[in-house]
GROMACS .gro file of C-alpha atoms in nm:
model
  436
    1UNK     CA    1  -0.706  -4.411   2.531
    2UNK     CA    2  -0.757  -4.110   2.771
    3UNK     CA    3  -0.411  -3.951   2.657
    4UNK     CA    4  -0.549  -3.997   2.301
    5UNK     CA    5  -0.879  -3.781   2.348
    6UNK     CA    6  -0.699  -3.548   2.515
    7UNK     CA    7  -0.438  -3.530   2.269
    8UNK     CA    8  -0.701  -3.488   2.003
    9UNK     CA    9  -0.890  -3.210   2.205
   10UNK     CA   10  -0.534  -3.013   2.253
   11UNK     CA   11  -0.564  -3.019   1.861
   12UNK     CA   12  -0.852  -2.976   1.746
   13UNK     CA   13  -0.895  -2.602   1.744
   14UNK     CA   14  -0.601  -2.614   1.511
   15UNK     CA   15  -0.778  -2.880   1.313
   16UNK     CA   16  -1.102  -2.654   1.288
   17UNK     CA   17  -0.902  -2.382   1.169
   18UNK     CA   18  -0.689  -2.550   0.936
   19UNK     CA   19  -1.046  -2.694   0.767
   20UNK     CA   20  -1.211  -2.316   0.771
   21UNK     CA   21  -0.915  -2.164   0.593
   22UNK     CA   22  -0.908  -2.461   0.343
   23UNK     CA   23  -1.319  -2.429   0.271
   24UNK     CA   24  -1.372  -2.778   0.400
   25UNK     CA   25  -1.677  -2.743   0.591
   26UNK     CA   26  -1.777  -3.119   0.686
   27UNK     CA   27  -1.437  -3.144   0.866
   28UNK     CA   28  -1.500  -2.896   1.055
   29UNK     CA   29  -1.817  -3.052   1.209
   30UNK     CA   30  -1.597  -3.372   1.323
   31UNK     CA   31  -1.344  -3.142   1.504
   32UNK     CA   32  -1.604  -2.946   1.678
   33UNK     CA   33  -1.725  -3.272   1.840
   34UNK     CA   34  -1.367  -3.349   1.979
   35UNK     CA   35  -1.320  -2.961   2.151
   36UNK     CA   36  -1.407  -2.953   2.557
   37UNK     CA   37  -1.801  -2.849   2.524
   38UNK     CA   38  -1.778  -2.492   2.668
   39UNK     CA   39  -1.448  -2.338   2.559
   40UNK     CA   40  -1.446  -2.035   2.396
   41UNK     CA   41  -1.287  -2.210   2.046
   42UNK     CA   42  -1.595  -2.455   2.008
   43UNK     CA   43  -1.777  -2.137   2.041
   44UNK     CA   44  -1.591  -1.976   1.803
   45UNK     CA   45  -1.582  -2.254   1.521
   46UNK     CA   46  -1.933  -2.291   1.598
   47UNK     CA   47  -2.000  -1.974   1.542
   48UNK     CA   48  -1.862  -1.956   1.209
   49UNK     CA   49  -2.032  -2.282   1.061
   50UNK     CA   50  -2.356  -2.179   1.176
   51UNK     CA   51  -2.290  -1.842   0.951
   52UNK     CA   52  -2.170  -2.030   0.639
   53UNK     CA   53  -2.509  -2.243   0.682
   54UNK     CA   54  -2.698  -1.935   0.731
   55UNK     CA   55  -2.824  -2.060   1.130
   56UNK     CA   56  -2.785  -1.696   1.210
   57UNK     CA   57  -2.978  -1.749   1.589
   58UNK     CA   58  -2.736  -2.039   1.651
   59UNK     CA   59  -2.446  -1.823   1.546
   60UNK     CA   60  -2.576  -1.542   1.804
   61UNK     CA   61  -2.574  -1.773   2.067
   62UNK     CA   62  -2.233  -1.912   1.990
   63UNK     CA   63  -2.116  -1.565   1.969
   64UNK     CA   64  -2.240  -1.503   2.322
   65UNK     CA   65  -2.074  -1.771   2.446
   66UNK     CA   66  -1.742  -1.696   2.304
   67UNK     CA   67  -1.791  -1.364   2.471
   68UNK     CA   68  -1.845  -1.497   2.763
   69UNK     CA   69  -1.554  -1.707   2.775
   70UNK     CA   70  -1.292  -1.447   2.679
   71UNK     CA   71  -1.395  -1.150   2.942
   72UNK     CA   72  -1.267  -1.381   3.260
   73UNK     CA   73  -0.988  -1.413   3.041
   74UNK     CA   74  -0.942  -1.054   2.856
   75UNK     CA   75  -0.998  -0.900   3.266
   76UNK     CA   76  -0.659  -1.074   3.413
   77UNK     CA   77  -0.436  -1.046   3.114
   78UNK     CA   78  -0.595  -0.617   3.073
   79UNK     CA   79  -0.466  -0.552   3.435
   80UNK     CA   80  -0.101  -0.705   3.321
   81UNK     CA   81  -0.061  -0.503   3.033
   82UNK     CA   82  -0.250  -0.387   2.713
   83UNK     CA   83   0.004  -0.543   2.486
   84UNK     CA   84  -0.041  -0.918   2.690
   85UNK     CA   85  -0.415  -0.874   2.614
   86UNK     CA   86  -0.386  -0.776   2.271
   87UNK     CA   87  -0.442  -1.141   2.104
   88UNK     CA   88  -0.747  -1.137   2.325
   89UNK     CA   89  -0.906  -0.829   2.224
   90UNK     CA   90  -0.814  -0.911   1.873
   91UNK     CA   91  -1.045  -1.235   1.932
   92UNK     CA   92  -1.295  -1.046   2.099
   93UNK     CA   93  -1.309  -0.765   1.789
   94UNK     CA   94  -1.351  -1.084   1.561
   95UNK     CA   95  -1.673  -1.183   1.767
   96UNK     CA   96  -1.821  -0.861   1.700
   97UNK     CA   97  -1.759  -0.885   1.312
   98UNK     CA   98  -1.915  -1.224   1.311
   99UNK     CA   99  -2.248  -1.052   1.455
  100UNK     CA  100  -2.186  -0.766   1.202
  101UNK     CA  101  -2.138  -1.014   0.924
  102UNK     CA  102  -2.438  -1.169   1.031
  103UNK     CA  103  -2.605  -0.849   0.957
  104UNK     CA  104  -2.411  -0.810   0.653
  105UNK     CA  105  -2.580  -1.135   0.459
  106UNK     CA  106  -2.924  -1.058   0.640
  107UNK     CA  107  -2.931  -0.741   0.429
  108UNK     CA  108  -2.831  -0.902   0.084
  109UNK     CA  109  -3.099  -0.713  -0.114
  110UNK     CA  110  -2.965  -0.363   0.038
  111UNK     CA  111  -2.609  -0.321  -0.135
  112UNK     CA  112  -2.586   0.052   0.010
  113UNK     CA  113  -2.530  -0.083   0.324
  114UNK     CA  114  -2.367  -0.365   0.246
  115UNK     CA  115  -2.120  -0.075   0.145
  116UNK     CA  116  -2.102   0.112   0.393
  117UNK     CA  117  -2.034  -0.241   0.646
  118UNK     CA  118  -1.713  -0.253   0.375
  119UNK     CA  119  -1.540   0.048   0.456
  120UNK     CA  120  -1.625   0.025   0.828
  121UNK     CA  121  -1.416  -0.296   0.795
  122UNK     CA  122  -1.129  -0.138   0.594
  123UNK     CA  123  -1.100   0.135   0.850
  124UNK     CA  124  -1.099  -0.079   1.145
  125UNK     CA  125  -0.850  -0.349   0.979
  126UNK     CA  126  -0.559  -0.008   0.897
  127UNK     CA  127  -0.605   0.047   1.293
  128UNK     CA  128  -0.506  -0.274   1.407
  129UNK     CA  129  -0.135  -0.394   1.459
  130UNK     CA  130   0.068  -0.404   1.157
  131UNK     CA  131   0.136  -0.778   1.234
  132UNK     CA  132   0.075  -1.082   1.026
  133UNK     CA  133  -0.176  -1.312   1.293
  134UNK     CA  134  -0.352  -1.057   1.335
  135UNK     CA  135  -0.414  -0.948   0.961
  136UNK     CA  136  -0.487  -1.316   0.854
  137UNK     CA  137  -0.774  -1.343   1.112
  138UNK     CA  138  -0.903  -1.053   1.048
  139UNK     CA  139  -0.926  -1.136   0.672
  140UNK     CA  140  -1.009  -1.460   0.750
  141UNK     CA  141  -1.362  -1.365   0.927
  142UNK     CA  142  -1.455  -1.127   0.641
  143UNK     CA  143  -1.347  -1.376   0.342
  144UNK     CA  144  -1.704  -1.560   0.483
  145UNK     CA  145  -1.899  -1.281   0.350
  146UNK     CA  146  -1.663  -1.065   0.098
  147UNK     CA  147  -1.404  -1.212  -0.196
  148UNK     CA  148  -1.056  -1.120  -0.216
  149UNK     CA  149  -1.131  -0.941  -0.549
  150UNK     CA  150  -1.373  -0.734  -0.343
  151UNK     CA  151  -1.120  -0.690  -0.068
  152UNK     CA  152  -0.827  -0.663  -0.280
  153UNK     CA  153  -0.668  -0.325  -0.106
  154UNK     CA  154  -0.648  -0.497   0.237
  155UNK     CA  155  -0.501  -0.834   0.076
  156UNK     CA  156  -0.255  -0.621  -0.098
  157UNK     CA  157  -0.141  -0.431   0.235
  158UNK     CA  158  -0.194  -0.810   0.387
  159UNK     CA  159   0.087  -0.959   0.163
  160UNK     CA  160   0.319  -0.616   0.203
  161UNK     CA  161   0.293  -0.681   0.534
  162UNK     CA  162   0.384  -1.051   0.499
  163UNK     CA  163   0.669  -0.967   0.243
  164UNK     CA  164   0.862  -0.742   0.518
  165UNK     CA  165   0.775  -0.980   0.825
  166UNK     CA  166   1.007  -1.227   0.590
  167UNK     CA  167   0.626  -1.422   0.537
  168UNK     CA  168   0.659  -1.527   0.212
  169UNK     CA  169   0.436  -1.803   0.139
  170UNK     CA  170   0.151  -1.631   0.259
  171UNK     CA  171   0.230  -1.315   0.043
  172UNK     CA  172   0.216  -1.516  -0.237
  173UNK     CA  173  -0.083  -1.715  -0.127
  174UNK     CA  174  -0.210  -1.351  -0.058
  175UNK     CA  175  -0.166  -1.230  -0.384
  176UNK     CA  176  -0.225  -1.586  -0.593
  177UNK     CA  177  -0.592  -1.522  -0.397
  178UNK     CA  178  -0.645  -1.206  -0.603
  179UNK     CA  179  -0.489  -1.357  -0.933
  180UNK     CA  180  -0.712  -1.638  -0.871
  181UNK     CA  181  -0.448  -1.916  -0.899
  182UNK     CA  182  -0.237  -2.166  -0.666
  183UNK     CA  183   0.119  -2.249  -0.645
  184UNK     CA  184   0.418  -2.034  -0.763
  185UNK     CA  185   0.352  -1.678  -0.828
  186UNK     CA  186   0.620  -1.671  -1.116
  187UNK     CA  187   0.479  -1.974  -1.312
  188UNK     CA  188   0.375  -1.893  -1.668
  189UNK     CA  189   0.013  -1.926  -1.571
  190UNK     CA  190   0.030  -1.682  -1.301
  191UNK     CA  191   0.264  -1.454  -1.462
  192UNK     CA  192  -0.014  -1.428  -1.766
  193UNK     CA  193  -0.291  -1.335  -1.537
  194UNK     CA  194  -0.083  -1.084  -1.359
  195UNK     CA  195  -0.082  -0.878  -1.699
  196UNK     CA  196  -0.442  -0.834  -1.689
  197UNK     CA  197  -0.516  -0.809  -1.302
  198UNK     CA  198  -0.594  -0.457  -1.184
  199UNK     CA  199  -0.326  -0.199  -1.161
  200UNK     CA  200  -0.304  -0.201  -0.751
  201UNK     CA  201  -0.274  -0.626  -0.811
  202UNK     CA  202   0.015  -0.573  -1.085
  203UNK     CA  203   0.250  -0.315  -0.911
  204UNK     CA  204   0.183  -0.544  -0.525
  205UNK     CA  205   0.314  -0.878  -0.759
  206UNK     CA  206   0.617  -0.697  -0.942
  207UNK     CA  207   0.734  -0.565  -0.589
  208UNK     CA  208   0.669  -0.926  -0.439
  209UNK     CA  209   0.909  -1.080  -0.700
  210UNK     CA  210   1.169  -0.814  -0.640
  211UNK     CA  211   1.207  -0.919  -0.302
  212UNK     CA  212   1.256  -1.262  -0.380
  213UNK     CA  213   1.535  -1.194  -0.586
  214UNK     CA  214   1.389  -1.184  -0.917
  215UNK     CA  215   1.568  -0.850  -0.938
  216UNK     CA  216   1.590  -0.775  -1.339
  217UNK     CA  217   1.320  -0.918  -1.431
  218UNK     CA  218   1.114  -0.745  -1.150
  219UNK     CA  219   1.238  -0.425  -1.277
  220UNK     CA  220   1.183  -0.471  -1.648
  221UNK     CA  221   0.818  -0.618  -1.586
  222UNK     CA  222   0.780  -0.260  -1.386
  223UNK     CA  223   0.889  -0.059  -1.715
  224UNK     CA  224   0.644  -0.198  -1.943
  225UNK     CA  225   0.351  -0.185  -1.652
  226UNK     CA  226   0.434   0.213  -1.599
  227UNK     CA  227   0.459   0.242  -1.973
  228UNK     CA  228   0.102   0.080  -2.004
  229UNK     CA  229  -0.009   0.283  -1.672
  230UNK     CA  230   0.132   0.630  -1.818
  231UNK     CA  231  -0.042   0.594  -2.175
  232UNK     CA  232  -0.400   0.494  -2.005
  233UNK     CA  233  -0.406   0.741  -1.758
  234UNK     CA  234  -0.285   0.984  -2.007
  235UNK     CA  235  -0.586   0.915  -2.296
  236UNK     CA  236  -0.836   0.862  -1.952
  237UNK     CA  237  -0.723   1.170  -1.896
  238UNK     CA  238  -0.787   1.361  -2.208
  239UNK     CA  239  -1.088   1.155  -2.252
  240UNK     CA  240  -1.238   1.324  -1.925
  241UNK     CA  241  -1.082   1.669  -1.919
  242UNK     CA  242  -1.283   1.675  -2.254
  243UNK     CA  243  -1.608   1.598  -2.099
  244UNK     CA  244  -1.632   1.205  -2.212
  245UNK     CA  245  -1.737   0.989  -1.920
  246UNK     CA  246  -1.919   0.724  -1.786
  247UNK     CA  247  -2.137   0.554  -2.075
  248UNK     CA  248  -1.855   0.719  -2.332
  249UNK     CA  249  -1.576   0.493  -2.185
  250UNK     CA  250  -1.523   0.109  -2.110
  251UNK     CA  251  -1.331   0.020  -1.922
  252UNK     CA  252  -1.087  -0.324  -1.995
  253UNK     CA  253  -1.152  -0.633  -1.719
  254UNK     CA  254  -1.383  -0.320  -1.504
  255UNK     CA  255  -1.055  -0.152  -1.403
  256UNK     CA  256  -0.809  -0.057  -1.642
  257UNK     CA  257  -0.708   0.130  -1.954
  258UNK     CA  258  -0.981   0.292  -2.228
  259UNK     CA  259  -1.151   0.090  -2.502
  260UNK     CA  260  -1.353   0.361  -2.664
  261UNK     CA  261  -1.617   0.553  -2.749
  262UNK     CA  262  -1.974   0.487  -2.785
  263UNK     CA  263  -2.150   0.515  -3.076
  264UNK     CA  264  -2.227   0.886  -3.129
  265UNK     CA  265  -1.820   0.907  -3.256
  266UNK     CA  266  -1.803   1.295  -3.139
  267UNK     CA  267  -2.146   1.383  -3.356
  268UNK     CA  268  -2.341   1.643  -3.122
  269UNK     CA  269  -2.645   1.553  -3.037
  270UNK     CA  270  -2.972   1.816  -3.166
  271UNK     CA  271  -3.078   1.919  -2.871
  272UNK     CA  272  -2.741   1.929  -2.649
  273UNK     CA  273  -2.474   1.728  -2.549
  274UNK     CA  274  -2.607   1.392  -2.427
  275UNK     CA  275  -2.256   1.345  -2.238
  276UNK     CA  276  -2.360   1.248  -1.830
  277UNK     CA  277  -2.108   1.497  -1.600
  278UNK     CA  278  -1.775   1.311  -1.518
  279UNK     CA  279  -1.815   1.101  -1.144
  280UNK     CA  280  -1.666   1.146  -0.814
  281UNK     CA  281  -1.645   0.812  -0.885
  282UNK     CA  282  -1.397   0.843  -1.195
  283UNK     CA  283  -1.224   1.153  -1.094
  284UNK     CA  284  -1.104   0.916  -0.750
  285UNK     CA  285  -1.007   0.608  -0.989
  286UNK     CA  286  -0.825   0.894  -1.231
  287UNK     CA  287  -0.663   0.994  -0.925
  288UNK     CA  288  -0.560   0.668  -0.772
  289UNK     CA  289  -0.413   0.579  -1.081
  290UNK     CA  290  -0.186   0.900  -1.085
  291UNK     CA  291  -0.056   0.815  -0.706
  292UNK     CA  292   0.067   0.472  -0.824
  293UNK     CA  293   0.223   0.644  -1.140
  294UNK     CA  294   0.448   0.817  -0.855
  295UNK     CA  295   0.502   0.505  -0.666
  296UNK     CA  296   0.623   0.300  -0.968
  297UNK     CA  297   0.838   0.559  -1.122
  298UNK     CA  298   1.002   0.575  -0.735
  299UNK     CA  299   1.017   0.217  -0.725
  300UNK     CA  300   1.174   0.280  -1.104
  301UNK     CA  301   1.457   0.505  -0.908
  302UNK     CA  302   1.511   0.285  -0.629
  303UNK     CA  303   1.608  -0.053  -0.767
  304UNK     CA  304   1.817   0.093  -1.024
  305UNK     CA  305   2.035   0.250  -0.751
  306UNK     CA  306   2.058  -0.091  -0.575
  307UNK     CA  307   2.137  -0.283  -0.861
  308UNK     CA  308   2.418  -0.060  -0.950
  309UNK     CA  309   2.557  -0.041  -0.554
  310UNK     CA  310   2.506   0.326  -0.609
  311UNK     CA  311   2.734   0.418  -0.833
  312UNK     CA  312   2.644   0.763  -0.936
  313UNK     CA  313   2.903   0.793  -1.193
  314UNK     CA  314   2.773   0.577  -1.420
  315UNK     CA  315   2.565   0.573  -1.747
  316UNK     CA  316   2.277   0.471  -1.555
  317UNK     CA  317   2.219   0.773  -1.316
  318UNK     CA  318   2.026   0.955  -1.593
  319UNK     CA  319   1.743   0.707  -1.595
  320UNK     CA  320   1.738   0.740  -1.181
  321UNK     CA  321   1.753   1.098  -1.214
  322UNK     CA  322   1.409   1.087  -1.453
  323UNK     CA  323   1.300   0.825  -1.263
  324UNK     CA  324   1.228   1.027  -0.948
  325UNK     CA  325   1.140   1.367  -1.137
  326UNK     CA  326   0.859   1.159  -1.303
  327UNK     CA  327   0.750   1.004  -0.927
  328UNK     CA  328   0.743   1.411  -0.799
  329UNK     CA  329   0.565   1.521  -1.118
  330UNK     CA  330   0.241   1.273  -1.061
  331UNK     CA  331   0.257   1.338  -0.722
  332UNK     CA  332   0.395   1.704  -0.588
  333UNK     CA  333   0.296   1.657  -0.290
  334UNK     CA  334   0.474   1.353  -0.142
  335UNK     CA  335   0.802   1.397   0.072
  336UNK     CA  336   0.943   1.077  -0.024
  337UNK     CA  337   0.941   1.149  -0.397
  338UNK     CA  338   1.104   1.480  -0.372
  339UNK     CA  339   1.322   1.373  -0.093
  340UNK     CA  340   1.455   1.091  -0.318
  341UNK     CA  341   1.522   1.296  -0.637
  342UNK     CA  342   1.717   1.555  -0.409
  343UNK     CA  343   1.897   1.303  -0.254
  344UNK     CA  344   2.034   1.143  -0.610
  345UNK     CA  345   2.123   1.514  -0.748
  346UNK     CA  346   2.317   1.532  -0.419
  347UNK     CA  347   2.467   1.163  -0.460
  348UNK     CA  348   2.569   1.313  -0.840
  349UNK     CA  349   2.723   1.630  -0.739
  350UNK     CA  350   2.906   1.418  -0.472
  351UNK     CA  351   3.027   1.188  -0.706
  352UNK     CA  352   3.133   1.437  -0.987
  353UNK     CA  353   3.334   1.714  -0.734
  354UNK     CA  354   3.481   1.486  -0.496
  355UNK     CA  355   3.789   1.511  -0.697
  356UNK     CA  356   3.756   1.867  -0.850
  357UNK     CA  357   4.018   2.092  -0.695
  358UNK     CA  358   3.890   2.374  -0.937
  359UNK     CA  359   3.562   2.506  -1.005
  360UNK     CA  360   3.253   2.300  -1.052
  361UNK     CA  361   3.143   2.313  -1.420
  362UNK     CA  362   2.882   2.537  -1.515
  363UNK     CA  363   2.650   2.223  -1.617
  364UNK     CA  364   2.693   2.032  -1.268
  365UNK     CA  365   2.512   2.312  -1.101
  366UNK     CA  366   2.267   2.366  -1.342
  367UNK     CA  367   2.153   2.003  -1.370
  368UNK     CA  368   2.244   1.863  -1.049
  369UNK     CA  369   2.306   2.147  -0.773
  370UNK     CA  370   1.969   2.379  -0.842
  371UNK     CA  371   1.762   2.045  -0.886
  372UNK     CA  372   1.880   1.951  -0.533
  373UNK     CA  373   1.833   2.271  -0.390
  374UNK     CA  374   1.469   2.253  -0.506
  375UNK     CA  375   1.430   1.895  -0.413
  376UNK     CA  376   1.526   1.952  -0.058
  377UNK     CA  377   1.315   2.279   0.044
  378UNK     CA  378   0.994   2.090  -0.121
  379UNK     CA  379   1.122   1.791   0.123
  380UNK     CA  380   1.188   1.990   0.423
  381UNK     CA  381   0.839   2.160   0.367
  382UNK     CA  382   0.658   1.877   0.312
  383UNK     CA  383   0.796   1.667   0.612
  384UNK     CA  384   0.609   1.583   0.917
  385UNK     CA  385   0.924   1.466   1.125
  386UNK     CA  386   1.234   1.583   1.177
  387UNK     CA  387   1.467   1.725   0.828
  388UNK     CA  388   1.783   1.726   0.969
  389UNK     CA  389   1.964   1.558   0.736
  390UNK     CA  390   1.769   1.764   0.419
  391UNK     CA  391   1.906   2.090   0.569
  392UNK     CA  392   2.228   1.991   0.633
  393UNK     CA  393   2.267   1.848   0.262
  394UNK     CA  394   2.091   2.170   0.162
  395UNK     CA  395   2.336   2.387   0.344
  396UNK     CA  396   2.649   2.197   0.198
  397UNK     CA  397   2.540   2.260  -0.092
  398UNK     CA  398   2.467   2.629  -0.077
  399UNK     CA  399   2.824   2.659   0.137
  400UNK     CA  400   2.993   2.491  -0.175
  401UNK     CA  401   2.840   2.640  -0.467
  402UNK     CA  402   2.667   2.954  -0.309
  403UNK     CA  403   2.930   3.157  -0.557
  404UNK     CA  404   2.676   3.063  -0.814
  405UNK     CA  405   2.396   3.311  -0.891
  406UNK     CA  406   2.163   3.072  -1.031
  407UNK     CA  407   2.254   2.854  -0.658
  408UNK     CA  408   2.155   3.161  -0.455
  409UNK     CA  409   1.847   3.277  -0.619
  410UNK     CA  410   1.687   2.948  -0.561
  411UNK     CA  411   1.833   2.937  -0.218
  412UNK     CA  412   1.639   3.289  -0.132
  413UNK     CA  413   1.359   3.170  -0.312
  414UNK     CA  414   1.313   2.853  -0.133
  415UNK     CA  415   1.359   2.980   0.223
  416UNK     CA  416   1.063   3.140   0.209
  417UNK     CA  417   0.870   2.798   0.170
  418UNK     CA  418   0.984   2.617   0.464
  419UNK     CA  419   0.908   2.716   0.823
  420UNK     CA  420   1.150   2.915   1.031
  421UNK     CA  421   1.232   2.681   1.310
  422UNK     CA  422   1.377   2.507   1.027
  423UNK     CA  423   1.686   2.654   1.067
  424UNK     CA  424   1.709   2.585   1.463
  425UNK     CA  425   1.839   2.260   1.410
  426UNK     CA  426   2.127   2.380   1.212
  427UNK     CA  427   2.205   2.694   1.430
  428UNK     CA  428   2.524   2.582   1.485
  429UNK     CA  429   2.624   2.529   1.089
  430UNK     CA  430   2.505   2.879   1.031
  431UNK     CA  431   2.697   3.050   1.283
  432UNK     CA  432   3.041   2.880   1.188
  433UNK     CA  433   2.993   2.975   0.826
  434UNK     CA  434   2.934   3.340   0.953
  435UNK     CA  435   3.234   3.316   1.159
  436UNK     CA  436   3.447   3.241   0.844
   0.00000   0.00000   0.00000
């Protein structure tokens, strides 16, 4: 009998959690009774029923003595190392979100700050470890207070960060938590809801189904969704750019597309335009839109090459090749996009010479050779690490096809846009070409 309650006690804290994650409050009562009286996981459970019941006082003083328990705790494992006391301070960092949480539902007439308690919370979640345990708890403590639909940029990272730790189930649970539905992600059900979940929810679900191998129809489900993206953000666009905002527009489910005017149908009103300015509000929702524009037509570029090994000699290479232009168009300012439509011009020119024992026709440097030129000083410039590999593409092709006028114009033209220590790295290059 003494082997089973302390069987049961090793246990219960798994219990506890096991019955907070799946909402079943009453359980959680039972397994609090089993845990040894003082450890810091009765406090901790404790702590979080008394919230959900709203005994804020008895959640402070569980919270203390939580505290309390850890620092004997977080004090050995700190002198070790910081990374052994990581889990620790992770647990202590929840603690203080329970007490801010506390504050958060104390002030539910005061949305402003309610607010404001949000994006503390976003901050401080992108500092933490990129790791999975850590992530869920984190989550886990803030889902007593805020919904996943309210949260959905951190559950989105949460299941990205699931998908590439090889964490499947719980990206899908992740991601089913923001669709609002249970079991298999690619179910008919599901699948219809995805279609009219925010934009941000739609591209996270089409990647998630990618990686598990649901490669075509991953891709073709991303065509229609950039098609639908492109044409919203385009009349958004126009509608705002002409002045039309606010009251003027409605938006479909809250988030996406345009569904109209109102009722004045372009009429000007007698004593001036009754049209409110546009938002800082809709100009950063225009603008969030036109960064995941980028990221789909990338994602567009990318799974085309891997689905056809990357051959660049066949018919496909055209669609790549428009693919990433489109991804640096709605976004000129992102390294990745250029760096990725450089390197496919470079893959094509590759492809199409390596047999050529003559000269390279006219159209393979004016559609593949200048593009890649371009492609990698906007790359090099925009980098923050190391280009190495971007100027030593760049320089094979200038060294191959520098006969070219229209090769060295852009050449001269584009060394003025990257930074001279550029070239330090490639020192070597230079001088054997001037040696020749």
């Amino acid at each position: 009998m003494s082997a089973g309650v302390d069987h049961k006690k090793h246990i219960a804290p798994l219990a506890a959690a096991a019955a907070w994650g799946m909402g079943q409050w009453e359980l959680m009562d039972s397994y609090l009774s089993v845990m040894k009286p003082h450890s810091p996981d009765r406090s901790f459970f404790g702590a979080i029923l008394s919230i959900h019941r709203n005994q804020f006082e008895e959640a402070h003083r569980h919270i203390t003595k939580a505290r309390d328990g850890l620092d004997q705790e977080l004090s050995a494992l700190l002198g070790e190392s910081y990374t052994r006391a990581y889990g620790i301070i992770v647990r202590v960092q929840m603690l203080a979100e329970l007490e801010e949480i506390v504050t958060y539902k104390q002030h539910v007439n005061d949305p402003e700050r309610q607010e404001r308690m949000r994006q503390t919370w976003t901050k401080r979640l992108k500092g933490c470890q990129r790791n999975v345990e850590v992530w869920g708890r984190m989550l886990k403590v803030r889902a007593l207070v805020i919904t996943p639909q309210e949260n959905t940029e951190m559950y989105i990272k949460f299941a990205s960060i699931c998908r590439k730790a090889q964490r499947g189930g719980l990206a899908e649970k992740s991601l089913n938590s923001l669709l609002g539905t249970t079991g298999s992600i690619t179910s008919p059900q599901s699948l219809a809801k995805v279609h009219d979940s925010p934009y941000s929810v739609q591209y996270a679900v089409y990647k998630f189904l990618w990686s598990n191998g649901f490669h075509d129809g991953a891709l073709s489900a991303l065509r229609d969704f950039t098609n639908r993206l492109r044409g919203h953000f385009q009349e958004r666009n126009s509608a705002l750019n002409a002045g039309v905002a606010n009251g003027t527009l409605a938006m479909t489910n809250g988030v996406n597309g345009v569904n109209g005017v109102n009722g004045l149908n372009g009429v000007h009103a007698p004593f001036g335009s009754t049209i409110p300015p546009v938002t800082q509000k809709e100009k950063a929702e225009l603008n969030d839109w036109k960064m995941l524009l980028a990221r789909c037509y990338l994602k567009q570029g990318d799974w085309q090459t891997k689905l056809h090994d990357g051959d660049w000699q066949a018919d496909h290479v055209q669609d790549v090749l428009t693919s990433y232009y489109q991804a640096t168009q709605y976004n000129q300012e992102w390294y990745k996009a250029w760096h990725s439509w450089a390197l496919a011009n470079f893959e094509v020119v590759t492809a199409l010479t390596s047999n050529q024992s003559t000269d390279v026709p006219p159209f393979i440097v004016s559609d593949h050779v200048v593009p890649a030129i371009k492609g990698f000083f906007k790359s090099i410039a925009l980098s923050s690490m190391s280009s190495l590999q971007d100027t030593l593409r760049l320089l094979t092709l200038w060294f191959a096809h520098g006969s070219h006028q229209e090769v060295t114009h852009n050449v001269q033209q584009g060394i003025s846009s990257v930074s001279v220590d550029t070239w330090l790295e490639v020192m070597p290059q230079l001088i054997a070409r001037i040696n020749q």
